Amino acid sequence: MNSISFSRRRRLTAAALTALAVATTATACGSGSGSAGSEAADSGTYTVWDPYPQFAKGSAWVKLLDACGAEAGVKIKRTGFDTSDLTNKALLAAQQDNSADILIVDNPVVSTLAEAGVLTTTDDNKLDTSAVDPNLLAAGQSGGKTYGTPIGANTLALYYNKEVLKAAGVDIASVKDWPSLTAALAKVKKAGRKGITFSAIGTEEGSFQFLPWFWGSGAKLTALDSPEAVSALTLWKDWLADGYAPNSVLNNTQTTSWQEFATGDYAFGENGTWQLANAAKAGFDYGVIPVPGVDGGNAAAPTGGEFVTLPVQGDTGRYATTQKIATCLTSTQNLYDTDATLSYVAPTTEVQDKQVAADPGLKTWVDAVKAAKGRTSDDLGTKYPKISEQLWKAVQSALSGATSPKDALSAAQSAVK
């Protein structure tokens, strides 16, 4: 058996704590709180911390955890936290050499925990990630190493109201790039209906929703003031100026943006897989298309979803059993069942194919996820939170009319440097 050698204690820097607080996202995770649950487990009990406090004892998720524990010959002590609570407690527990055996964390947090020395690598813990789509796995990579495996993914796409488009004489098949989308919005407005709604709020949600357009322009997060980036922000600003998008986007969360789309007045709404259940109850026929790139094709939208990670333990003898539990949680059948529960697209092609076979309507979402990109990809790691903060500030500044898109993004790039 391969052995793993790690230092017993890892000191976490103030920078890591600060970066983590900013990196925590509000996309598709449940809310609530859980008890601390940080006391050391006995030899027959393994601890799992997850960001799903909405799932109580007896739920399919908790039953799966218990079943994977039983398969490994141990009991599971599980605690569900709010996302921000979980990540902060994970850092504090690591300081005390009292980490949970398995942490399931929002994907932008992985690189921060990894750089702080909290997590083992997949080379060390022997988690098999060979079947995972590379673009999804990249969200859990830092410094050329991989620190976990995704349990599922979600991303953004454009919901559209079929009745609104029909009344405006718009064929959805014609919407393939930015010019054709803008032309469709012009037709919708001329027909007396509303165009598109999204979230441009001054938080991570605003950055999350802007990224498909930012990346779809060809821009990179290492150059916020590039001509491509300016074109993306100009697109949004022009939509507001022309009345194709409402001024409310400046304060919209993804939830309030969805509520606007759900009125049935809008042609398009940018949102994620987590709204599928609400879409089914909206009371009108809808469809979904990936966010288009500036010249066509699918823009890379940011990935949401969590990673299964194995923290560093003082007692290295626990790793073998922990690996068995993690492998069980991410097996083909369990990914299929879990991702149905979480409204996620699976991270492997095999399970994605099963999802589409069961529900052909998921094909668009699978395509969007395959084109998606981790926010901390490109080895940005803990640099991402600062970049994101400056990005959402630039969006707010430009859309409010305080500055031009070019000046807003120039200021953002200067602040990042």
Short mmCIF file of C-alpha atoms in Angstrom, two decimals:
data_model
loop_
_atom_site.label_atom_id
_atom_site.label_comp_id
_atom_site.label_asym_id
_atom_site.label_seq_id
_atom_site.Cartn_x
_atom_site.Cartn_y
_atom_site.Cartn_z
CA MET A 1 0.00 0.00 0.00
CA ASN A 2 1.29 3.46 -0.87
CA SER A 3 2.02 5.63 2.11
CA ILE A 4 1.39 9.37 2.34
CA SER A 5 3.59 11.65 4.36
CA PHE A 6 2.42 15.11 5.36
CA SER A 7 3.29 17.57 8.10
CA ARG A 8 0.98 17.27 11.06
CA ARG A 9 0.11 20.94 11.24
CA ARG A 10 -0.26 23.57 8.55
CA ARG A 11 -0.28 27.25 9.41
CA LEU A 12 -2.83 29.22 7.42
CA THR A 13 -1.97 32.76 6.47
CA ALA A 14 -4.21 35.79 6.88
CA ALA A 15 -4.10 36.16 3.11
CA ALA A 16 -5.57 32.70 2.70
CA LEU A 17 -8.39 33.50 5.10
CA THR A 18 -9.16 36.76 3.31
CA ALA A 19 -9.06 35.20 -0.15
CA LEU A 20 -11.35 32.43 0.96
CA ALA A 21 -13.96 34.79 2.29
CA VAL A 22 -14.09 36.63 -1.05
CA ALA A 23 -13.96 33.49 -3.20
CA THR A 24 -17.06 31.92 -1.71
CA THR A 25 -19.76 31.94 -4.36
CA ALA A 26 -23.53 32.12 -4.21
CA THR A 27 -24.26 29.96 -7.21
CA ALA A 28 -26.56 27.04 -6.77
CA CYS A 29 -25.55 26.11 -3.24
CA GLY A 30 -28.17 25.73 -0.54
CA SER A 31 -28.33 28.06 2.43
CA GLY A 32 -28.60 27.36 6.11
CA SER A 33 -26.29 26.45 8.92
CA GLY A 34 -25.03 23.37 10.67
CA SER A 35 -23.42 22.53 13.97
CA ALA A 36 -19.66 22.74 14.18
CA GLY A 37 -19.09 19.00 14.25
CA SER A 38 -15.33 19.46 14.33
CA GLU A 39 -14.40 17.09 17.13
CA ALA A 40 -12.11 14.21 16.18
CA ALA A 41 -13.77 11.03 15.03
CA ASP A 42 -13.03 7.69 16.63
CA SER A 43 -11.41 4.96 14.58
CA GLY A 44 -14.74 3.57 13.34
CA THR A 45 -16.31 6.93 12.44
CA TYR A 46 -15.34 9.18 9.54
CA THR A 47 -16.44 12.79 9.22
CA VAL A 48 -17.88 14.41 6.11
CA TRP A 49 -18.56 18.14 5.83
CA ASP A 50 -20.68 19.36 2.93
CA PRO A 51 -22.48 22.56 1.80
CA TYR A 52 -25.92 20.96 1.61
CA PRO A 53 -27.67 21.82 4.90
CA GLN A 54 -30.99 21.53 3.09
CA PHE A 55 -30.61 17.75 3.08
CA ALA A 56 -31.66 16.35 6.44
CA LYS A 57 -31.24 12.87 7.85
CA GLY A 58 -33.25 10.44 5.75
CA SER A 59 -32.67 12.36 2.51
CA ALA A 60 -31.20 10.61 -0.52
CA TRP A 61 -27.90 12.44 -0.04
CA VAL A 62 -27.45 11.41 3.59
CA LYS A 63 -28.48 7.84 2.76
CA LEU A 64 -25.78 7.77 0.10
CA LEU A 65 -23.14 8.95 2.58
CA ASP A 66 -24.20 6.28 5.04
CA ALA A 67 -24.15 3.61 2.34
CA CYS A 68 -20.64 4.58 1.22
CA GLY A 69 -19.49 4.49 4.82
CA ALA A 70 -20.99 1.04 5.30
CA GLU A 71 -19.29 -0.15 2.11
CA ALA A 72 -15.98 1.00 3.58
CA GLY A 73 -16.78 -0.64 6.91
CA VAL A 74 -17.21 2.56 8.94
CA LYS A 75 -19.88 4.96 10.15
CA ILE A 76 -20.27 8.46 8.72
CA LYS A 77 -20.68 11.55 10.87
CA ARG A 78 -21.95 14.19 8.48
CA THR A 79 -22.47 17.92 8.98
CA GLY A 80 -24.06 20.22 6.43
CA PHE A 81 -22.93 23.86 6.52
CA ASP A 82 -23.72 27.04 4.71
CA THR A 83 -21.00 27.48 2.08
CA SER A 84 -19.22 30.39 3.83
CA ASP A 85 -19.43 28.65 7.21
CA LEU A 86 -17.99 25.45 5.76
CA THR A 87 -14.97 27.03 4.15
CA ASN A 88 -14.06 29.13 7.15
CA LYS A 89 -14.45 26.20 9.55
CA ALA A 90 -12.34 24.04 7.24
CA LEU A 91 -9.46 26.51 7.54
CA LEU A 92 -9.78 26.73 11.30
CA ALA A 93 -10.01 22.96 11.70
CA ALA A 94 -6.85 22.53 9.62
CA GLN A 95 -5.01 24.94 11.93
CA GLN A 96 -5.95 22.66 14.82
CA ASP A 97 -5.09 19.43 12.95
CA ASN A 98 -8.73 18.47 13.30
CA SER A 99 -9.94 18.42 9.68
CA ALA A 100 -12.90 16.40 8.51
CA ASP A 101 -11.94 13.26 6.61
CA ILE A 102 -13.81 14.45 3.53
CA LEU A 103 -14.61 18.05 2.59
CA ILE A 104 -17.08 18.74 -0.19
CA VAL A 105 -16.47 22.36 -1.13
CA ASP A 106 -17.44 24.91 -3.76
CA ASN A 107 -14.96 24.65 -6.60
CA PRO A 108 -13.38 28.16 -6.35
CA VAL A 109 -12.39 27.33 -2.77
CA VAL A 110 -10.29 24.31 -3.72
CA SER A 111 -7.23 26.28 -4.85
CA THR A 112 -7.30 28.42 -1.70
CA LEU A 113 -7.42 25.38 0.57
CA ALA A 114 -4.73 23.71 -1.53
CA GLU A 115 -2.38 26.70 -1.41
CA ALA A 116 -2.92 26.89 2.34
CA GLY A 117 -1.75 23.28 2.67
CA VAL A 118 -5.12 21.90 3.79
CA LEU A 119 -5.68 19.30 1.06
CA THR A 120 -3.96 16.18 -0.22
CA THR A 121 -3.36 15.78 -3.95
CA THR A 122 -4.93 13.07 -6.06
CA ASP A 123 -1.44 11.74 -6.73
CA ASP A 124 -1.12 11.18 -2.99
CA ASN A 125 -4.64 10.04 -2.13
CA LYS A 126 -5.06 7.95 -5.33
CA LEU A 127 -8.47 9.29 -6.28
CA ASP A 128 -9.07 8.32 -9.90
CA THR A 129 -9.98 11.38 -11.98
CA SER A 130 -9.22 9.89 -15.41
CA ALA A 131 -12.87 9.92 -16.55
CA VAL A 132 -13.57 13.52 -15.50
CA ASP A 133 -13.93 16.16 -18.22
CA PRO A 134 -10.65 18.14 -18.20
CA ASN A 135 -12.36 21.55 -18.22
CA LEU A 136 -14.24 20.63 -15.03
CA LEU A 137 -11.24 19.07 -13.33
CA ALA A 138 -9.23 22.25 -13.97
CA ALA A 139 -11.23 24.08 -11.30
CA GLY A 140 -9.60 21.82 -8.71
CA GLN A 141 -6.04 22.22 -9.98
CA SER A 142 -3.32 24.49 -8.69
CA GLY A 143 0.39 24.56 -9.41
CA GLY A 144 0.10 21.60 -11.75
CA LYS A 145 -1.51 19.36 -9.11
CA THR A 146 -5.08 18.16 -8.67
CA TYR A 147 -6.80 18.43 -5.29
CA GLY A 148 -10.03 16.49 -5.57
CA THR A 149 -12.70 15.46 -8.02
CA PRO A 150 -15.97 17.18 -8.96
CA ILE A 151 -19.19 15.69 -7.71
CA GLY A 152 -21.17 17.54 -10.36
CA ALA A 153 -21.33 20.83 -12.19
CA ASN A 154 -23.73 23.54 -13.13
CA THR A 155 -23.32 26.57 -15.30
CA LEU A 156 -25.18 29.36 -17.04
CA ALA A 157 -27.21 29.44 -20.23
CA LEU A 158 -30.01 31.51 -21.73
CA TYR A 159 -33.58 30.53 -20.96
CA TYR A 160 -36.00 31.87 -23.55
CA ASN A 161 -39.76 32.38 -23.64
CA LYS A 162 -41.13 30.76 -26.79
CA GLU A 163 -44.34 32.83 -26.85
CA VAL A 164 -42.49 36.17 -26.55
CA LEU A 165 -40.12 35.26 -29.37
CA LYS A 166 -42.94 34.01 -31.58
CA ALA A 167 -44.88 37.24 -31.09
CA ALA A 168 -41.78 39.20 -32.08
CA GLY A 169 -41.14 37.06 -35.16
CA VAL A 170 -37.85 35.70 -33.84
CA ASP A 171 -36.68 32.21 -34.81
CA ILE A 172 -34.46 30.97 -31.96
CA ALA A 173 -32.36 29.08 -34.53
CA SER A 174 -31.22 32.45 -35.85
CA VAL A 175 -29.63 33.40 -32.52
CA LYS A 176 -26.08 32.20 -32.95
CA ASP A 177 -23.79 35.08 -31.96
CA TRP A 178 -23.88 38.54 -30.38
CA PRO A 179 -25.16 40.44 -33.44
CA SER A 180 -28.02 38.00 -34.00
CA LEU A 181 -28.93 38.02 -30.30
CA THR A 182 -28.99 41.82 -30.25
CA ALA A 183 -31.09 41.83 -33.41
CA ALA A 184 -33.56 39.48 -31.72
CA LEU A 185 -33.75 41.82 -28.71
CA ALA A 186 -34.49 44.74 -31.03
CA LYS A 187 -37.40 42.82 -32.57
CA VAL A 188 -38.74 41.91 -29.14
CA LYS A 189 -38.68 45.54 -28.01
CA LYS A 190 -40.36 46.69 -31.23
CA ALA A 191 -43.11 44.14 -30.56
CA GLY A 192 -43.72 45.79 -27.19
CA ARG A 193 -42.17 43.08 -25.04
CA LYS A 194 -39.08 42.99 -22.81
CA GLY A 195 -35.67 41.74 -23.93
CA ILE A 196 -33.22 40.11 -21.53
CA THR A 197 -32.60 40.04 -17.81
CA PHE A 198 -29.51 38.99 -15.88
CA SER A 199 -27.62 39.69 -12.66
CA ALA A 200 -25.01 42.46 -12.66
CA ILE A 201 -25.01 42.99 -8.89
CA GLY A 202 -21.79 44.12 -7.22
CA THR A 203 -20.89 40.71 -5.80
CA GLU A 204 -19.47 37.41 -7.06
CA GLU A 205 -22.86 36.71 -8.61
CA GLY A 206 -22.36 39.70 -10.91
CA SER A 207 -18.95 38.47 -12.02
CA PHE A 208 -20.30 34.93 -12.43
CA GLN A 209 -23.01 36.17 -14.81
CA PHE A 210 -20.68 38.47 -16.75
CA LEU A 211 -18.01 35.84 -17.35
CA PRO A 212 -19.74 34.05 -20.27
CA TRP A 213 -19.78 37.33 -22.17
CA PHE A 214 -16.25 38.22 -21.02
CA TRP A 215 -14.83 34.85 -22.06
CA GLY A 216 -17.15 34.72 -25.07
CA SER A 217 -15.40 37.85 -26.38
CA GLY A 218 -12.04 36.10 -26.21
CA ALA A 219 -10.92 38.06 -23.14
CA LYS A 220 -8.74 36.63 -20.36
CA LEU A 221 -8.92 37.35 -16.64
CA THR A 222 -5.25 38.30 -16.66
CA ALA A 223 -6.04 41.29 -18.90
CA LEU A 224 -9.27 42.92 -17.74
CA ASP A 225 -8.73 45.96 -19.96
CA SER A 226 -8.21 44.15 -23.27
CA PRO A 227 -10.23 45.30 -26.31
CA GLU A 228 -12.14 42.02 -26.13
CA ALA A 229 -13.11 42.65 -22.51
CA VAL A 230 -14.21 46.19 -23.37
CA SER A 231 -16.42 44.81 -26.15
CA ALA A 232 -18.18 42.49 -23.69
CA LEU A 233 -18.93 45.23 -21.19
CA THR A 234 -19.99 47.55 -24.02
CA LEU A 235 -22.47 44.90 -25.14
CA TRP A 236 -24.18 44.95 -21.75
CA LYS A 237 -24.06 48.74 -21.50
CA ASP A 238 -25.59 49.13 -24.96
CA TRP A 239 -28.39 46.73 -24.06
CA LEU A 240 -29.32 48.92 -21.11
CA ALA A 241 -29.02 52.13 -23.14
CA ASP A 242 -31.24 50.72 -25.91
CA GLY A 243 -33.85 49.40 -23.48
CA TYR A 244 -33.15 45.75 -24.24
CA ALA A 245 -32.26 45.03 -20.60
CA PRO A 246 -33.74 46.70 -17.50
CA ASN A 247 -31.79 48.95 -15.14
CA SER A 248 -32.78 46.53 -12.36
CA VAL A 249 -29.93 44.25 -13.46
CA LEU A 250 -27.59 46.47 -11.40
CA ASN A 251 -29.22 45.17 -8.23
CA ASN A 252 -30.45 41.79 -9.45
CA THR A 253 -29.23 38.66 -7.78
CA GLN A 254 -29.61 35.50 -9.80
CA THR A 255 -32.80 34.85 -7.83
CA THR A 256 -34.41 38.23 -8.53
CA SER A 257 -33.29 38.04 -12.15
CA TRP A 258 -35.09 34.71 -12.41
CA GLN A 259 -38.19 36.23 -10.84
CA GLU A 260 -38.20 38.87 -13.60
CA PHE A 261 -37.94 36.21 -16.30
CA ALA A 262 -40.63 34.13 -14.58
CA THR A 263 -43.16 36.94 -15.04
CA GLY A 264 -43.38 35.82 -18.67
CA ASP A 265 -42.61 39.30 -19.98
CA TYR A 266 -38.99 38.72 -21.02
CA ALA A 267 -37.64 37.00 -24.10
CA PHE A 268 -34.43 35.83 -22.43
CA GLY A 269 -33.09 35.27 -18.93
CA GLU A 270 -29.53 34.28 -18.09
CA ASN A 271 -29.55 31.68 -15.34
CA GLY A 272 -28.47 28.20 -14.36
CA THR A 273 -29.48 24.58 -14.04
CA TRP A 274 -30.65 25.25 -10.49
CA GLN A 275 -33.72 27.01 -11.95
CA LEU A 276 -34.94 23.98 -13.89
CA ALA A 277 -37.55 23.07 -11.28
CA ASN A 278 -38.83 26.65 -11.24
CA ALA A 279 -38.84 26.76 -15.03
CA ALA A 280 -41.14 23.76 -15.11
CA LYS A 281 -43.57 25.69 -12.91
CA ALA A 282 -43.30 29.01 -14.77
CA GLY A 283 -46.55 28.53 -16.68
CA PHE A 284 -45.16 29.21 -20.16
CA ASP A 285 -43.21 27.27 -22.78
CA TYR A 286 -39.51 27.85 -22.52
CA GLY A 287 -36.32 26.63 -24.11
CA VAL A 288 -32.62 26.89 -23.34
CA ILE A 289 -29.62 27.77 -25.51
CA PRO A 290 -25.97 28.11 -24.48
CA VAL A 291 -24.67 31.67 -24.17
CA PRO A 292 -23.31 32.46 -27.65
CA GLY A 293 -19.79 33.67 -28.29
CA VAL A 294 -19.20 36.97 -30.05
CA ASP A 295 -18.73 35.29 -33.44
CA GLY A 296 -20.75 32.13 -32.77
CA GLY A 297 -20.26 28.87 -30.96
CA ASN A 298 -20.80 28.33 -27.25
CA ALA A 299 -19.17 30.81 -24.90
CA ALA A 300 -17.33 29.38 -21.91
CA ALA A 301 -19.57 29.94 -18.91
CA PRO A 302 -18.17 29.55 -15.38
CA THR A 303 -18.66 26.26 -13.62
CA GLY A 304 -20.50 25.98 -10.36
CA GLY A 305 -20.61 22.85 -8.27
CA GLU A 306 -18.51 21.15 -5.66
CA PHE A 307 -15.38 19.04 -5.36
CA VAL A 308 -14.86 16.02 -3.14
CA THR A 309 -11.54 16.67 -1.40
CA LEU A 310 -9.44 14.78 1.16
CA PRO A 311 -7.83 17.04 3.77
CA VAL A 312 -4.42 16.44 5.33
CA GLN A 313 -4.66 14.31 8.48
CA GLY A 314 -2.23 13.87 11.34
CA ASP A 315 -3.20 10.19 11.42
CA THR A 316 -2.16 9.07 7.95
CA GLY A 317 -3.67 5.63 8.55
CA ARG A 318 -7.10 7.10 7.82
CA TYR A 319 -6.41 7.85 4.16
CA ALA A 320 -7.06 4.37 2.77
CA THR A 321 -10.61 4.27 4.15
CA THR A 322 -11.27 7.89 3.21
CA GLN A 323 -10.28 7.13 -0.37
CA LYS A 324 -12.77 4.25 -0.45
CA ILE A 325 -15.58 6.54 0.72
CA ALA A 326 -14.71 9.25 -1.83
CA THR A 327 -14.48 6.68 -4.63
CA CYS A 328 -17.92 5.36 -3.70
CA LEU A 329 -19.43 8.87 -3.70
CA THR A 330 -18.11 9.50 -7.21
CA SER A 331 -18.86 6.13 -8.79
CA THR A 332 -20.85 6.14 -12.03
CA GLN A 333 -24.17 5.13 -10.48
CA ASN A 334 -23.84 7.35 -7.44
CA LEU A 335 -22.90 10.37 -9.57
CA TYR A 336 -26.01 9.76 -11.65
CA ASP A 337 -28.25 9.60 -8.57
CA THR A 338 -26.57 12.49 -6.75
CA ASP A 339 -26.52 14.86 -9.69
CA ALA A 340 -30.22 14.28 -10.23
CA THR A 341 -30.77 15.26 -6.58
CA LEU A 342 -28.61 18.40 -6.90
CA SER A 343 -29.77 19.38 -10.44
CA TYR A 344 -26.16 19.05 -11.61
CA VAL A 345 -24.66 17.88 -14.85
CA ALA A 346 -22.32 14.98 -14.15
CA PRO A 347 -18.56 15.51 -14.54
CA THR A 348 -18.02 12.45 -16.77
CA THR A 349 -19.21 11.74 -20.31
CA GLU A 350 -20.53 8.31 -19.32
CA VAL A 351 -22.90 9.73 -16.74
CA GLN A 352 -23.79 12.75 -18.89
CA ASP A 353 -24.93 10.36 -21.62
CA LYS A 354 -27.14 8.56 -19.10
CA GLN A 355 -28.63 11.87 -17.99
CA VAL A 356 -29.47 12.92 -21.55
CA ALA A 357 -30.93 9.50 -22.34
CA ALA A 358 -33.26 9.88 -19.36
CA ASP A 359 -34.07 13.53 -20.10
CA PRO A 360 -33.23 14.79 -23.62
CA GLY A 361 -33.90 18.34 -22.43
CA LEU A 362 -30.59 18.23 -20.56
CA LYS A 363 -28.60 18.10 -23.81
CA THR A 364 -28.25 21.89 -23.94
CA TRP A 365 -26.97 21.94 -20.38
CA VAL A 366 -24.47 19.18 -21.05
CA ASP A 367 -23.21 21.15 -24.05
CA ALA A 368 -22.91 24.28 -21.90
CA VAL A 369 -21.02 22.40 -19.18
CA LYS A 370 -18.64 20.90 -21.72
CA ALA A 371 -17.81 24.43 -22.88
CA ALA A 372 -17.61 25.79 -19.33
CA LYS A 373 -14.53 26.92 -17.46
CA GLY A 374 -13.50 27.09 -13.82
CA ARG A 375 -13.12 30.55 -12.38
CA THR A 376 -9.75 29.65 -10.88
CA SER A 377 -8.58 27.85 -14.03
CA ASP A 378 -5.50 29.08 -15.90
CA ASP A 379 -3.67 28.61 -12.59
CA LEU A 380 -5.23 31.78 -11.17
CA GLY A 381 -5.82 30.14 -7.79
CA THR A 382 -6.08 32.69 -5.00
CA LYS A 383 -5.62 35.54 -7.47
CA TYR A 384 -9.18 35.04 -8.70
CA PRO A 385 -11.06 36.68 -5.78
CA LYS A 386 -9.29 40.02 -6.26
CA ILE A 387 -9.75 39.87 -10.03
CA SER A 388 -13.43 39.07 -9.61
CA GLU A 389 -14.00 41.93 -7.19
CA GLN A 390 -12.49 44.43 -9.61
CA LEU A 391 -14.50 42.91 -12.46
CA TRP A 392 -17.86 43.32 -10.75
CA LYS A 393 -16.90 46.86 -9.72
CA ALA A 394 -16.12 47.67 -13.35
CA VAL A 395 -19.47 46.24 -14.48
CA GLN A 396 -21.30 48.31 -11.90
CA SER A 397 -19.39 51.47 -12.81
CA ALA A 398 -20.03 51.14 -16.54
CA LEU A 399 -23.66 50.08 -16.37
CA SER A 400 -24.53 52.84 -13.91
CA GLY A 401 -23.03 55.39 -16.29
CA ALA A 402 -20.33 56.48 -13.86
CA THR A 403 -17.55 55.64 -16.35
CA SER A 404 -17.12 54.22 -19.83
CA PRO A 405 -16.53 50.45 -20.21
CA LYS A 406 -12.94 51.16 -21.28
CA ASP A 407 -12.16 53.39 -18.31
CA ALA A 408 -13.90 51.07 -15.86
CA LEU A 409 -11.89 48.08 -17.01
CA SER A 410 -8.64 50.05 -17.12
CA ALA A 411 -9.21 51.01 -13.49
CA ALA A 412 -9.98 47.38 -12.67
CA GLN A 413 -6.76 46.13 -14.25
CA SER A 414 -4.72 48.78 -12.43
CA ALA A 415 -6.29 47.78 -9.12
CA VAL A 416 -5.50 44.11 -9.70
CA LYS A 417 -1.85 44.92 -10.41
#
